[in-house]
Structure formats: structure tokens, C-alpha cells
XYZ file of C-alpha atoms in Angstrom:
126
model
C 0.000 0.000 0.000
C 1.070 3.381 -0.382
C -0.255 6.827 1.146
C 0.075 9.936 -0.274
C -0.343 13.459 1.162
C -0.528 16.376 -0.820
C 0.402 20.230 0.641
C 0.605 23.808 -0.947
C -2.957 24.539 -2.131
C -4.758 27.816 -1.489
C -6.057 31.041 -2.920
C -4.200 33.428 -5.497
C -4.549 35.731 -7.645
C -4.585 35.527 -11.418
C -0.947 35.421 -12.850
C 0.309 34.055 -9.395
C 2.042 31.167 -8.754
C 1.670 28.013 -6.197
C 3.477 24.414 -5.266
C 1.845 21.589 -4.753
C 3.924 18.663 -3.044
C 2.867 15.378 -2.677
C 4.599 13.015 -0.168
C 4.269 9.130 -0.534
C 5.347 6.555 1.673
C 4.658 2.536 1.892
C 5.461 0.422 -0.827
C 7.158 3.457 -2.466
C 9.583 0.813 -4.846
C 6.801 -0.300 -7.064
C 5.361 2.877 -8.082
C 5.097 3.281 -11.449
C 4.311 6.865 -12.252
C 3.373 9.660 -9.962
C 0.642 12.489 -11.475
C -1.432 15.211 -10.478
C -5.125 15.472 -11.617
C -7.682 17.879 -10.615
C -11.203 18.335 -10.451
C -13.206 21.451 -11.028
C -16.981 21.696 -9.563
C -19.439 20.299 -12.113
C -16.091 18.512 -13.895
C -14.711 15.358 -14.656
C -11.753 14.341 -13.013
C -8.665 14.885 -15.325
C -4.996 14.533 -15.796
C -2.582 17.566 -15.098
C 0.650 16.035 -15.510
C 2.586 13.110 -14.445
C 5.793 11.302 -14.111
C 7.249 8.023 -14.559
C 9.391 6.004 -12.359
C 12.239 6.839 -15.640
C 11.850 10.177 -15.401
C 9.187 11.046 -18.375
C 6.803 13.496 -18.357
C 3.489 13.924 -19.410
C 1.467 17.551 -18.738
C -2.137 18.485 -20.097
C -2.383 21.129 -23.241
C -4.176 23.473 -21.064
C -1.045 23.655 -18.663
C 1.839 23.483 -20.584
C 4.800 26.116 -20.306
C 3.160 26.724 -17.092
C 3.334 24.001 -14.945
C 6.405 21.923 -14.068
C 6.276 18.577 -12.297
C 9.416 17.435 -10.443
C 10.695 14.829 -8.388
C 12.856 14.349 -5.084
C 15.326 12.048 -5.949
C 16.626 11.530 -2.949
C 14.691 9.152 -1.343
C 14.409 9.666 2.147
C 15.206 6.908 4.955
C 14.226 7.463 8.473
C 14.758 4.373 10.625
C 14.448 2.078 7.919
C 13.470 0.969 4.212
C 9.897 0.647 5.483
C 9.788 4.119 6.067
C 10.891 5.733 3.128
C 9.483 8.427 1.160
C 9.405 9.711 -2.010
C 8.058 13.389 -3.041
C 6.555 14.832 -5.822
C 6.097 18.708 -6.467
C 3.944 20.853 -8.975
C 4.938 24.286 -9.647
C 2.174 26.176 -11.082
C 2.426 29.705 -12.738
C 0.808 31.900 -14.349
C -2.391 30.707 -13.163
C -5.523 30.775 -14.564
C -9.406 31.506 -13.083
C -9.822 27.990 -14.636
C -7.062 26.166 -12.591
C -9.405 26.086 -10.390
C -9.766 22.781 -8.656
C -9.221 20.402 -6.171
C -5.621 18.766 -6.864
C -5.156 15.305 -6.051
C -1.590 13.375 -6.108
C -1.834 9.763 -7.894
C 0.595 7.139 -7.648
C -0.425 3.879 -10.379
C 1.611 1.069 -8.991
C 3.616 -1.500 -11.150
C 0.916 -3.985 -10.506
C -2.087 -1.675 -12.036
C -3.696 -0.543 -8.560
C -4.178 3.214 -7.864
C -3.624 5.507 -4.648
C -4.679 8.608 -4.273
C -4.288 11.352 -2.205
C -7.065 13.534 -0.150
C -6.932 16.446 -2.498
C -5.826 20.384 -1.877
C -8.487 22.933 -3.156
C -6.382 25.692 -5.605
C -8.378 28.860 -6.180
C -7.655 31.703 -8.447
C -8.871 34.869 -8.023
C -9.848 37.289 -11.023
């Protein structure tokens, strides 16, 4: 299993700029790819950018040049393998009235099975 907690949303103004971090710990070795979708009110659910385990990324047309997804390489031990964690961050500029959304952090495991985060609400003033 793996849990993921995301951080960083809130309220700003059009043009301004936010990160979004999204820690996961568990069975951190067999994710797959890491992402970040959102949902607007009234909206499906969609993809705003991921990243595999190799390092590839993947962003939505209606974000890119604006938003960067990165990776902490350096996976962090505490006491021991078991606790490890890996972290994923969204930078997001030059927002938009219709970034507006709750962000959730995805990990799709080697094995097929999704986790998902508990969301952070973004909102962008006019």
C-alpha cells in the first residue's frame, strides 16, 4: 500500500504562482508513475501532468509552459526501508481563473492498482 499526502494549495490571484507537493510513503519501490489530476466543480476528473518512475513526463495542453512537475530524488530513509518516502512537487504559474480545482496526487503502482491522495483545493482569483 502506499499513502500519499498532498500540501501547498490555497487562494491566489490571477498570474500568481503556487506548489503543490505530494509526499508518498509505503510500498514506495513499485510505483510506477506519480501524477497530479484535478477536479473542477461540475467537472470530470482529469490529468494535469505526471511522471514516470524513468523520469518522463506527461502535462495536459491546457497547462503546458506553465506548470512543471518534479521529483525528489533523494529518497528519504528514516529508521528504515519501510519508512521511506518519495516526493513529488507541482509548480504552477501563471495561473488561470480555470485552474481552479481540487488537486489530487496519484501514484499507479507497477501492478495496475491506484492511490490517491485527499486532495488540496487551488483557487484563483480574477
Amino acid at each position: 500500500q502506499v499513502q500519499l499526502v498532498e500540501s501547498g494549495g490555497g487562494l491566489v490571484q490571477a498570474g500568481g504562482s503556487l506548489r503543490l507537493s505530494c509526499v508518498a510513503s509505503g510500498s514506495i519501490f513499485s510505483i510506477n508513475v506519480m501524477g497530479w489530476y484535478r477536479q473542477a466543480p461540475g467537472k470530470q476528473r482529469e490529468l494535469v501532468a505526471n511522471i514516470t518512475s524513468g523520469g518522463r513526463t506527461t502535462y495536459a495542453d491546457s497547462v503546458k509552459g506553465r506548470f512543471t512537475i518534479s521529483r525528489d530524488n533523494a529518497i528519504r530513509f528514516t529508521i528504515s526501508r519501510d519508512n521511506a518516502k518519495k516526493t513529488v512537487y507541482l509548480q504552477m504559474n501563471s495561473l488561470k481563473p480555470e485552474d481552479t480545482a481540487v488537486y489530487y496526487c496519484n501514484a499507479e503502482m507497477m501492478d495496475g492498482l491506484d492511490y490517491w491522495g485527499q486532495g488540496t483545493l487551488v483557487t484563483v482569483s480574477s
